[in-house]
Short mmCIF file of C-alpha atoms and ligand atoms in Angstrom, two decimals:
data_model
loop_
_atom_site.label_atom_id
_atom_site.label_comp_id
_atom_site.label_asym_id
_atom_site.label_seq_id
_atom_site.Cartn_x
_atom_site.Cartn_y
_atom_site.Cartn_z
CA UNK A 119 -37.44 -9.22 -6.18
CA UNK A 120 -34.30 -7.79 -7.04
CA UNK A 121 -35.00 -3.41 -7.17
CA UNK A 122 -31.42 -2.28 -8.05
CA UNK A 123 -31.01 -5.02 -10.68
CA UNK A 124 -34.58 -4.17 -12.19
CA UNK A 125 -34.42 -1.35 -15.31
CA UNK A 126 -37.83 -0.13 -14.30
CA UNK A 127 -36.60 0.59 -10.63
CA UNK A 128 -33.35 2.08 -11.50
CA UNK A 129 -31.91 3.88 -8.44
CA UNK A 130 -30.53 7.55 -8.37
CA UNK A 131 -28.53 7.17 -5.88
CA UNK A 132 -25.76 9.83 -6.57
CA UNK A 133 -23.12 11.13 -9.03
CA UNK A 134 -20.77 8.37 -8.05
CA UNK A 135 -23.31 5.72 -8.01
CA UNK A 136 -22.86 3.36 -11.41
CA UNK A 137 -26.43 2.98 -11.61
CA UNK A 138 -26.60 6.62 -12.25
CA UNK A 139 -23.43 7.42 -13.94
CA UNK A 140 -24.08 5.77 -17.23
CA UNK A 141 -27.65 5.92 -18.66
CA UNK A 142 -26.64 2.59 -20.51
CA UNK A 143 -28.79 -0.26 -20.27
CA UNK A 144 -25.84 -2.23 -21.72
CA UNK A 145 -23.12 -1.06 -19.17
CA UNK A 146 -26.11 -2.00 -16.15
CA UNK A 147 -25.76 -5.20 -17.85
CA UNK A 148 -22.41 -5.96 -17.54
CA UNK A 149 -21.88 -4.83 -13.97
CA UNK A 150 -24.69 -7.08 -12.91
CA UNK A 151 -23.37 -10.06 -14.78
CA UNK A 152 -20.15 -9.25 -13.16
CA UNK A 153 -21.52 -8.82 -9.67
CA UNK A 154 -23.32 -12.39 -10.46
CA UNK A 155 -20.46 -13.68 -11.69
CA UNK A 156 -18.55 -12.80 -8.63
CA UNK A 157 -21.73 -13.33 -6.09
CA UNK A 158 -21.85 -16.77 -7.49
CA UNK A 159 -18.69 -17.92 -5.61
CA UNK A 160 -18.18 -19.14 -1.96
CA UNK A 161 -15.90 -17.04 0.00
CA UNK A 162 -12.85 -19.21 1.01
CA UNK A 163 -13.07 -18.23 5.15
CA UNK A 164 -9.64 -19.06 7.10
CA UNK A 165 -8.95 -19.88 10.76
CA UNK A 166 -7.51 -17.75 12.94
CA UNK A 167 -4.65 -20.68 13.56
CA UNK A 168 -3.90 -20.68 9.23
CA UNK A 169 -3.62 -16.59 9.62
CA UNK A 170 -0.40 -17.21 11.72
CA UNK A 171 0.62 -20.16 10.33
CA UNK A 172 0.82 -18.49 6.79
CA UNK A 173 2.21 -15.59 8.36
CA UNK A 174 4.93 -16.92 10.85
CA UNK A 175 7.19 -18.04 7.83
CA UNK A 176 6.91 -15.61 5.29
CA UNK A 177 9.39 -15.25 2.25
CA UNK A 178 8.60 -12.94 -0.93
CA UNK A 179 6.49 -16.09 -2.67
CA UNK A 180 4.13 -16.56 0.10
CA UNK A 181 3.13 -12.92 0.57
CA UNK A 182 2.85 -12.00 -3.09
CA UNK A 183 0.19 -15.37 -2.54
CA UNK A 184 -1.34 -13.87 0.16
CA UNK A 185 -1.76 -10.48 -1.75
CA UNK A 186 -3.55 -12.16 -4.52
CA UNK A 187 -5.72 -14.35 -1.92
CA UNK A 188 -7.09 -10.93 -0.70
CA UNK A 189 -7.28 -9.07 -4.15
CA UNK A 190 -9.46 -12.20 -5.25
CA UNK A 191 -11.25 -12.92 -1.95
CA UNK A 192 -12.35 -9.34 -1.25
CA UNK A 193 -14.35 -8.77 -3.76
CA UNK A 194 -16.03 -11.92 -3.32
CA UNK A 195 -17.13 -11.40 0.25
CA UNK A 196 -18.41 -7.72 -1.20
CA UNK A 197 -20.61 -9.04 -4.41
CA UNK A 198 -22.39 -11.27 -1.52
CA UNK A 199 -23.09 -8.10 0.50
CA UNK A 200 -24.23 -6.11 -2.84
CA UNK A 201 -26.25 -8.62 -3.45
CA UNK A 202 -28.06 -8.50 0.26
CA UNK A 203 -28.63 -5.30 -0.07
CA UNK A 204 -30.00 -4.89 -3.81
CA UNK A 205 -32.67 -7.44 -1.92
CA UNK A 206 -33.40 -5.05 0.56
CA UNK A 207 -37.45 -3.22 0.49
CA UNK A 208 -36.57 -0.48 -2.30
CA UNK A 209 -37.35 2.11 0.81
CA UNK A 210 -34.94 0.83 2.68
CA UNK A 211 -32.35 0.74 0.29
CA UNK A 212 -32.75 4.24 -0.86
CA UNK A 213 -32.04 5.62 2.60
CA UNK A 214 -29.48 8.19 2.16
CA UNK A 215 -27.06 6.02 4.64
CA UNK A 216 -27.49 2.83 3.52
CA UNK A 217 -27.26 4.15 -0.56
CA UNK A 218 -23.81 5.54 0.75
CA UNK A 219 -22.39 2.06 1.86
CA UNK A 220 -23.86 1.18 -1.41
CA UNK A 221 -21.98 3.10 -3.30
CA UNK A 222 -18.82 2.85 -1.78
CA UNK A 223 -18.91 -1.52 -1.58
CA UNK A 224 -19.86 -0.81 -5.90
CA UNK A 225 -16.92 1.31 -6.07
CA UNK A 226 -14.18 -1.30 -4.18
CA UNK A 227 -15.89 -3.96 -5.74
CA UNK A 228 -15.00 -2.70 -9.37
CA UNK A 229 -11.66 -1.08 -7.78
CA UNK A 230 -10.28 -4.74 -6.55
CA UNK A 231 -12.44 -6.72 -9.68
CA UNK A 232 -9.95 -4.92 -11.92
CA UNK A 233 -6.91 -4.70 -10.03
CA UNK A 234 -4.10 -6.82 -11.62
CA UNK A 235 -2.06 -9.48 -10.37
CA UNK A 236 0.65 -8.52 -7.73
CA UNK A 237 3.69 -10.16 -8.96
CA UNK A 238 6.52 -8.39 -7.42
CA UNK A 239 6.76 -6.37 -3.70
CA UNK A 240 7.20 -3.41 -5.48
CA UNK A 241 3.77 -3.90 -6.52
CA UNK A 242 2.53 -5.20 -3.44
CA UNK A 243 3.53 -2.15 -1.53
CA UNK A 244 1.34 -0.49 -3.84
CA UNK A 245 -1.41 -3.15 -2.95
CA UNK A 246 -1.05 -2.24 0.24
CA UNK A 247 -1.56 1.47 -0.16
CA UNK A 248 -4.19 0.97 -2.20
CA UNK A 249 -5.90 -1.32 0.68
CA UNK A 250 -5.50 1.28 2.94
CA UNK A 251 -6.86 3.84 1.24
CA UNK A 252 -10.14 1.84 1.17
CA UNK A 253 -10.13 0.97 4.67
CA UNK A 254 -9.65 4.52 5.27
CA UNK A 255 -12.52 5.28 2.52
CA UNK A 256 -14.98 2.97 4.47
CA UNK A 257 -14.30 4.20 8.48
CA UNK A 258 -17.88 5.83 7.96
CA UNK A 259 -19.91 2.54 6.74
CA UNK A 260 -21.25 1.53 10.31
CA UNK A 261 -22.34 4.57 11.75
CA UNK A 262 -23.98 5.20 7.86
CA UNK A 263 -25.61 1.46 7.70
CA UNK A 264 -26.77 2.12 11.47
CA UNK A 265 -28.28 5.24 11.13
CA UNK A 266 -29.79 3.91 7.83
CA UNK A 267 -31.02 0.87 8.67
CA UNK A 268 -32.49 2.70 12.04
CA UNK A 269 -34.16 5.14 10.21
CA UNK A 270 -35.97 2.65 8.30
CA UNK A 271 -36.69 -0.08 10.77
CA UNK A 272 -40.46 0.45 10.71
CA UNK A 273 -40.19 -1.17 7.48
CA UNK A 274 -38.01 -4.14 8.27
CA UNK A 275 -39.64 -7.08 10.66
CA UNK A 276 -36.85 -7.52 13.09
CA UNK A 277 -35.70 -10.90 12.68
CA UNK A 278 -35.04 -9.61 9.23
CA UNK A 279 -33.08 -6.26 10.19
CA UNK A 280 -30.93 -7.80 12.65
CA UNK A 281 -29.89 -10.97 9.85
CA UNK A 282 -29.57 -8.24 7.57
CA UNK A 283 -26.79 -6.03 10.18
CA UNK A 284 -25.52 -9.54 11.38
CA UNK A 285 -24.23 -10.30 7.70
CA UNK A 286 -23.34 -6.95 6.81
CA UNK A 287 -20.93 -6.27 10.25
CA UNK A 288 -19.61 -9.84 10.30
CA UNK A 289 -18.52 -9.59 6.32
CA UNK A 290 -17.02 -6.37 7.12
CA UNK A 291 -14.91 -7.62 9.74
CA UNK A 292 -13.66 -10.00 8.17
CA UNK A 293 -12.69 -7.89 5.04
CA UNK A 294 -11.03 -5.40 7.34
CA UNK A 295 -9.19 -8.53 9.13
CA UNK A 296 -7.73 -9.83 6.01
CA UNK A 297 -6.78 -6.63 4.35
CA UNK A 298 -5.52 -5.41 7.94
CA UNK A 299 -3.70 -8.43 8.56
CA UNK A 300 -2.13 -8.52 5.14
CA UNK A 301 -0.50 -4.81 5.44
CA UNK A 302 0.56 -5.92 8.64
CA UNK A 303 2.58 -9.21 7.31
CA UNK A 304 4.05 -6.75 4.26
CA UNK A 305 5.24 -4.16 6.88
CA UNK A 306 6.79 -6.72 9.20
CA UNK A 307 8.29 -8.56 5.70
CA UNK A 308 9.89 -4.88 5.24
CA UNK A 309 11.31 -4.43 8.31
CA UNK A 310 8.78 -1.73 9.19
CA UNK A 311 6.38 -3.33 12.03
CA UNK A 312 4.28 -0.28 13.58
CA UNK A 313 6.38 1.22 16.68
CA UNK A 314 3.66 0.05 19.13
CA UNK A 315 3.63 -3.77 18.04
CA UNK A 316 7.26 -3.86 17.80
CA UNK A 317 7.72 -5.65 21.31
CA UNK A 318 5.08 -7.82 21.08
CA UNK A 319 4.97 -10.97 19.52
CA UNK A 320 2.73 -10.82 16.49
CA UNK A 321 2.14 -12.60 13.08
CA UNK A 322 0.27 -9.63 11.01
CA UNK A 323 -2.16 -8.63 13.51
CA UNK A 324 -2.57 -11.64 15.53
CA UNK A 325 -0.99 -10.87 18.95
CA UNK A 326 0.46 -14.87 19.84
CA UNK A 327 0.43 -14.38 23.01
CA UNK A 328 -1.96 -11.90 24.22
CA UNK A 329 -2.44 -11.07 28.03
CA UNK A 330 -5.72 -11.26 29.02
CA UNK A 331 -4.95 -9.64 32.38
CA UNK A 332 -2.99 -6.87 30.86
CA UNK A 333 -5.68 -6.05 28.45
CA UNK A 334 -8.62 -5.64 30.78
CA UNK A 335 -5.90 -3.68 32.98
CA UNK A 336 -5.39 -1.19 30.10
CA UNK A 337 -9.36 -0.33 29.64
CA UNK A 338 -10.28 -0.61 33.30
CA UNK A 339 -7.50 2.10 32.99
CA UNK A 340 -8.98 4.29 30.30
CA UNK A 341 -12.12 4.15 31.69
CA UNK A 342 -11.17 4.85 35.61
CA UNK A 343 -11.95 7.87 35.69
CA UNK A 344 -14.69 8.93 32.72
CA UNK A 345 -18.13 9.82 34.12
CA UNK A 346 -20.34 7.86 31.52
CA UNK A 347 -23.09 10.08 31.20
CA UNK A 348 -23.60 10.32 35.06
CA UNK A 349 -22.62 13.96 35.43
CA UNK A 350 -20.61 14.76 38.56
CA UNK A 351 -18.83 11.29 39.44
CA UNK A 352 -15.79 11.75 37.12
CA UNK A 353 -13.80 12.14 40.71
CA UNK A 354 -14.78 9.07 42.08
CA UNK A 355 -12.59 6.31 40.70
CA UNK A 356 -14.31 2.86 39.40
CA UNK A 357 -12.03 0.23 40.28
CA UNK A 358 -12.03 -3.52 38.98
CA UNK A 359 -9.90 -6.24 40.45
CA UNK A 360 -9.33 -9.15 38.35
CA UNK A 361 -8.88 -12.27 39.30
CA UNK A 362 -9.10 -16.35 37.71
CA UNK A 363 -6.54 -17.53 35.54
CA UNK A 364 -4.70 -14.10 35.55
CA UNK A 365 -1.64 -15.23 33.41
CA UNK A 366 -3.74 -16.58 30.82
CA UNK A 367 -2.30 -15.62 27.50
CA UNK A 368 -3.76 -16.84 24.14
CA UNK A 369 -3.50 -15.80 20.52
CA UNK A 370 -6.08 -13.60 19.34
CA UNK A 371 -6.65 -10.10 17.43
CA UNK A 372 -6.01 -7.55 20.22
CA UNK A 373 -8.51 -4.90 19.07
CA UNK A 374 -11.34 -7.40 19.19
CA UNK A 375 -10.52 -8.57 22.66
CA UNK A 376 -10.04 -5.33 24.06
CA UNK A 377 -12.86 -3.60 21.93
CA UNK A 378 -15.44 -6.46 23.68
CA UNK A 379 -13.55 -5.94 27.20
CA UNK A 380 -13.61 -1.50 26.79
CA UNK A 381 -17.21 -1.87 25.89
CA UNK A 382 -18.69 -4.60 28.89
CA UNK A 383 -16.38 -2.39 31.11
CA UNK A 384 -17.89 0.74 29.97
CA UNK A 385 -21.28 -0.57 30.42
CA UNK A 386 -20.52 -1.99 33.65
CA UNK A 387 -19.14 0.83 35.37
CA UNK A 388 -21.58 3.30 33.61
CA UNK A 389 -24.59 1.48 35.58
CA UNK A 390 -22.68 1.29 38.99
CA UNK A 391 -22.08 4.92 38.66
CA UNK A 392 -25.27 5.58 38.20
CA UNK A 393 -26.69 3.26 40.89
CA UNK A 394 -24.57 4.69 43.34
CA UNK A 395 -24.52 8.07 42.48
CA UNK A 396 -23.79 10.55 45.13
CA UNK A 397 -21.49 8.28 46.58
CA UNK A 398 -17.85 9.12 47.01
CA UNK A 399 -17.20 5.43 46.94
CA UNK A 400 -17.84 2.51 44.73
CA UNK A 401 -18.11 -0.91 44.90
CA UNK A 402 -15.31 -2.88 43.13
CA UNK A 403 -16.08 -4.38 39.92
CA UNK A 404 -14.65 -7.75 38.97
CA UNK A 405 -13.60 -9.74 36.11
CA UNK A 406 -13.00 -13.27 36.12
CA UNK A 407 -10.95 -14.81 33.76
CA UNK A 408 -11.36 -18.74 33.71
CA UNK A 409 -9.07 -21.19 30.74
CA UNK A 410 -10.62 -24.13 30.39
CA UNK A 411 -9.17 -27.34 29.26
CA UNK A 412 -11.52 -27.38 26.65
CA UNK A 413 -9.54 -24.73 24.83
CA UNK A 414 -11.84 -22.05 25.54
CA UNK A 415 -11.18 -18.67 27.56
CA UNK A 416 -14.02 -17.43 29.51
CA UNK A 417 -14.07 -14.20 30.64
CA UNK A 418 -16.60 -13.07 33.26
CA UNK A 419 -17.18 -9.43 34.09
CA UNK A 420 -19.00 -9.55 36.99
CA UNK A 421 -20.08 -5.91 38.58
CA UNK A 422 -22.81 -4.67 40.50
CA UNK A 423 -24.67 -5.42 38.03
CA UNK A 424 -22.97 -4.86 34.40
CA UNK A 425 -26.23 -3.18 32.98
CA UNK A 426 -29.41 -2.36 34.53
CA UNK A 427 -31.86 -3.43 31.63
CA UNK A 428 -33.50 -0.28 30.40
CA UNK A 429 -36.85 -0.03 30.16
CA UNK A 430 -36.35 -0.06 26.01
CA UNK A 431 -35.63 -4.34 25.90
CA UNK A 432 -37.66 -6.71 27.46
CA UNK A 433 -34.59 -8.98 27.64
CA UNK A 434 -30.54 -9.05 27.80
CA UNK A 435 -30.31 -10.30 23.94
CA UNK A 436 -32.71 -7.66 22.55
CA UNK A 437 -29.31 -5.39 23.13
CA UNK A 438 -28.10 -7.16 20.41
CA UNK A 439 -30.91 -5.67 18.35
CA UNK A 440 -30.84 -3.22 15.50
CA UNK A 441 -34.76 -3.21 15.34
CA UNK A 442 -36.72 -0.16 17.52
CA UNK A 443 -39.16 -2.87 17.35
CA UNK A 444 -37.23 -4.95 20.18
CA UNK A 445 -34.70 -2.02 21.80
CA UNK A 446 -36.32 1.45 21.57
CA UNK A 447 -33.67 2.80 21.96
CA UNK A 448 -32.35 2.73 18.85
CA UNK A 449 -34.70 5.58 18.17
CA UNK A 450 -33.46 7.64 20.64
CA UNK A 451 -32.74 11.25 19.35
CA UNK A 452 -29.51 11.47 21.46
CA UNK A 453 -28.59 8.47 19.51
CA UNK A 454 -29.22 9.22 16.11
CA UNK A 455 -27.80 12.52 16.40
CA UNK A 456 -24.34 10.62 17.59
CA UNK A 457 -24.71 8.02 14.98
CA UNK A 458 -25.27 11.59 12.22
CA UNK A 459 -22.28 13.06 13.29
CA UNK A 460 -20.45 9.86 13.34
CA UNK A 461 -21.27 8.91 9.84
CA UNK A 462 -19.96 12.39 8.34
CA UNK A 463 -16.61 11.65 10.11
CA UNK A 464 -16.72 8.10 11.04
CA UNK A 465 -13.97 7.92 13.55
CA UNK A 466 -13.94 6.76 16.98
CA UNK A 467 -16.08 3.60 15.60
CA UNK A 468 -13.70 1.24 14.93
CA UNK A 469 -10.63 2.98 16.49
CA UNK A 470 -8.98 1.11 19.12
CA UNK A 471 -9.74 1.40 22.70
CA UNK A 472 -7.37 4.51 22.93
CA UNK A 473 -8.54 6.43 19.59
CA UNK A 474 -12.05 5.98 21.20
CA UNK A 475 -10.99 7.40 24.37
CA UNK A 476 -9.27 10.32 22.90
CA UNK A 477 -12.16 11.05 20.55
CA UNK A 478 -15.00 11.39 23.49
CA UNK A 479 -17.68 9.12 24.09
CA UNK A 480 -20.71 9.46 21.92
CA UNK A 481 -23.12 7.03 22.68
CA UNK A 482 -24.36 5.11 20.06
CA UNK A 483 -26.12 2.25 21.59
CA UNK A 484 -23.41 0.02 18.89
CA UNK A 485 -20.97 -1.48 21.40
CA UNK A 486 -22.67 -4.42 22.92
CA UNK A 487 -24.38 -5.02 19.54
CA UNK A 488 -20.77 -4.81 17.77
CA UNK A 489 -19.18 -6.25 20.63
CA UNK A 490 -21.47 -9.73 19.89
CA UNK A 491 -20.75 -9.45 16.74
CA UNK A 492 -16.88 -9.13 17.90
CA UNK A 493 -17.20 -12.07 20.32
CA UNK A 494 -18.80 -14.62 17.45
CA UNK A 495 -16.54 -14.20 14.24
CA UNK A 496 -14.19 -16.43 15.27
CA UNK A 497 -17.00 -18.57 16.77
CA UNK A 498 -16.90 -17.32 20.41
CA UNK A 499 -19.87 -16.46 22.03
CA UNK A 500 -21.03 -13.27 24.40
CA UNK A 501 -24.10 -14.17 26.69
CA UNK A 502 -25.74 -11.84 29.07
CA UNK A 503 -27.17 -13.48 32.28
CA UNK A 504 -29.71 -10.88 33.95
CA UNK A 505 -30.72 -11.70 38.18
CA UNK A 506 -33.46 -9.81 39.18
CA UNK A 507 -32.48 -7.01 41.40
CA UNK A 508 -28.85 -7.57 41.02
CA UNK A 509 -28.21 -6.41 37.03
CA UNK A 510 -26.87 -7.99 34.38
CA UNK A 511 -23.58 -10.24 34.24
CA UNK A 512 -21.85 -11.20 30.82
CA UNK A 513 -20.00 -14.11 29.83
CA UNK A 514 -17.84 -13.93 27.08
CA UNK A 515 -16.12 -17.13 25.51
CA UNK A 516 -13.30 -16.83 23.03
CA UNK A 517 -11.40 -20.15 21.68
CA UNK A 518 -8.65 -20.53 22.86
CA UNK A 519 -6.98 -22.45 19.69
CA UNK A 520 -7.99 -20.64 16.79
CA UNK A 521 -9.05 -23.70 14.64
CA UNK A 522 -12.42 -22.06 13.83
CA UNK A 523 -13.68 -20.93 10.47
CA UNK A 524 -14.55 -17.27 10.61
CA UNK A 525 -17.89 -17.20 10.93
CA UNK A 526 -19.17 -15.80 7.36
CA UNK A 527 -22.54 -15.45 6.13
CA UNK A 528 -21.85 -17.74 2.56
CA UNK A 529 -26.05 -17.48 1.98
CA UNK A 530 -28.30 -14.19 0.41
CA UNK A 531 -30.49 -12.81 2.48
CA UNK A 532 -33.84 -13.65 1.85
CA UNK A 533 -36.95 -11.03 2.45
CA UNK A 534 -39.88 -12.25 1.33
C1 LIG B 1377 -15.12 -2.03 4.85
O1 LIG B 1377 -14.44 -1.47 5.68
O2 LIG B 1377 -16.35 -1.93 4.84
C2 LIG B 1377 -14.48 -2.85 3.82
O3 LIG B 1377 -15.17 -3.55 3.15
C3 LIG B 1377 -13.00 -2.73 3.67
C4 LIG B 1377 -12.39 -3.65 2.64
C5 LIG B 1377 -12.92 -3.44 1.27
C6 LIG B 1377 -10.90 -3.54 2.69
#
């Protein structure tokens, strides 16, 4: 049953909320034949290979076609997600976070359904500020659809919650990539690529030739020297030596592969911290890099032990989880305090490794979940292998190519 589309269950969500904003049954009406309308379509997903391709040649006709691809596509990919969650229990879906990423995907749906056709750059540079203005708008959804969903777990059976966050994070990744991505090809088109890319050889915000090495360098780096939550070891320096296939270079989104990378080191070096605390010394971590024929870069961070399981999963992939019901944890009051303050101001989510660094760690218990998520959009894969009395290893794979379809949900959720 659908609650928010149902005039006997009308939601009061807020001021902004176009449920509540107009008393009119007719207006309800036709913003849910619109949403329909819109739901009704498949997403068009790209590869990561067609993102460059597009991109590497661009002239004035292909990116005013590439502004229009996102200005139809997004709001596409955000009916589907209304949709989801007007299927959601009618508890759940009244839970002050997740009725604020509510409102704001009802709010850039209408904002992109009625934005015109970009026909000139003059309006395309207007595009793009308008796209960043939502991005901006929506740096608190996680940390709001976390804590909401969390908070209302008991009333979700897991399987359910976690297809739920799946679709959710993946769709919103992949909105982020191809608005990102787009301001990216108009700045470079206007002679304006951001300072920091300027040396390196990118198409939008695909680095073409991204050093593995040099990435894991530059959050091993960051993270040298950051106590984790084991108070008292900030002085002792966590060291990781890398070795495999150490010029391995391969086109990807930088911020994914270091965001994955910054979080398995974090994790990593917060348990061998801990295991060894006391110590002035600790035992070097390594990562393995390892390109296959088979197009596929696998990356192995192998410490002494990248995680100890907590007591709060029974096994590695119940990390993943966004249930209490399978990681406890998620109902930690540490945790949900983090996730409160987080969703007020919303940075440090989504910022790069850096901006995270900067902001101060507040753990979450998001990045290995996220950093799956992360790992499989482009249809890579992150597997943790636990040994008793050793820890837990991870293997991530990323392909190395780029000929897969972003992984998007195309299907409604289903709760029955
Ligand atoms: C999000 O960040 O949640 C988005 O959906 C952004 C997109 C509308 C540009």
């Amino acid at each position: 049953m659908s609650y928010l589309l149902s005039a006997r269950c009308p939601l009061n969500l807020s001021r902004t909320n176009p449920w509540r904003r107009s008393e009119s049954t007719a207006l309800h009406f036709y913003q849910n034949k619109q949403l329909e309308l819109y739901a009704s379509k498949d997403p068009k997903p790209m590869t990561l290979r067609q993102l460059v391709f597009y991109g590497r040649s661009m002239n004035e006709d292909r990116l005013l076609k590439s502004a229009n691809y996102v200005r139809t596509e997004l709001p596409v990919r955000i009916a589907h997600r209304l949709r989801d969650i007007q299927k959601l229990p009618y508890v759940v879906v009244t839970q002050e976070g997740v009725a604020k990423v509510y409102e704001l995907y009802w709010s850039a749906f209408e904002k992109f359904r009625k934005y015109p056709p970009i026909t000139t750059l003059k309006e395309n540079e207007a595009f793009c500020d308008f796209l960043a203005a939502i991005l901006d708008e929506h740096a608190t959804v996680i940390p709001n659809l976390w804590l909401g969903t969390a908070l209302s777990s008991a009333h979700l059976a897991p399987d359910d919650l976690d297809a739920f966050m799946r679709k959710m994070l993946v769709s919103r990744i992949s909105r982020r990539v191809l608005a990102q991505h787009h301001i990216a090809l108009s700045d470079t088109f206007a002679g304006k690529p951001e300072p920091s890319k300027a040396s390196e050889s990118n198409v939008g915000i695909i680095t073409t030739s991204l050093n593995v090495k040099a990435s894991i360098e530059k959050c091993a780096n960051l993270l040298r020297h950051r106590p984790l939550e084991v108070e008292g070891t900030a002085d002792v320096p966590a060291e990781v030596e890398i070795e495999g296939d150490v010029d391995m270079r391969f086109s990807y989104i930088r911020e994914h592969l270091e965001y994955i990378v910054f979080e398995l080191l974090k994790n990593s070096i917060r348990a061998t911290r801990f295991k060894h605390r006391g110590s002035r010394e600790l035992p070097v971590m390594r990562a393995t890099i390892a390109a296959g024929d088979n197009a596929i870069v696998l990356i192995m961070l192998v410490g002494g032990g990248l995680l100890t399981l907590q007591d709060q999963v029974k096994h590695p992939s119940d990390l993943f989880s966004f249930s209490h019901t399978r990681n406890s944890s998620r109902m930690e009051n540490s945790r949900l305090g983090s996730l409160r303050t987080a969703s007020s101001y919303g940075r440090g989510i989504w910022a790069t490794v850096n901006e995270q660094v900067e902001n101060g760690h507040m753990p979450m218990g998001i990045g290995l979940p996220m950093s799956n998520i992360f790992a499989t959009y482009f249809g890579g894969s992150l597997e943790l292998v636990s040994l008793d009395g050793h820890g837990t290893d991870a293997y991530v794979r990323l392909p190395k190519l780029g000929t897969n379809l972003e992984t998007l949900p195309l299907y409604y959720l289903c709760i029955t």
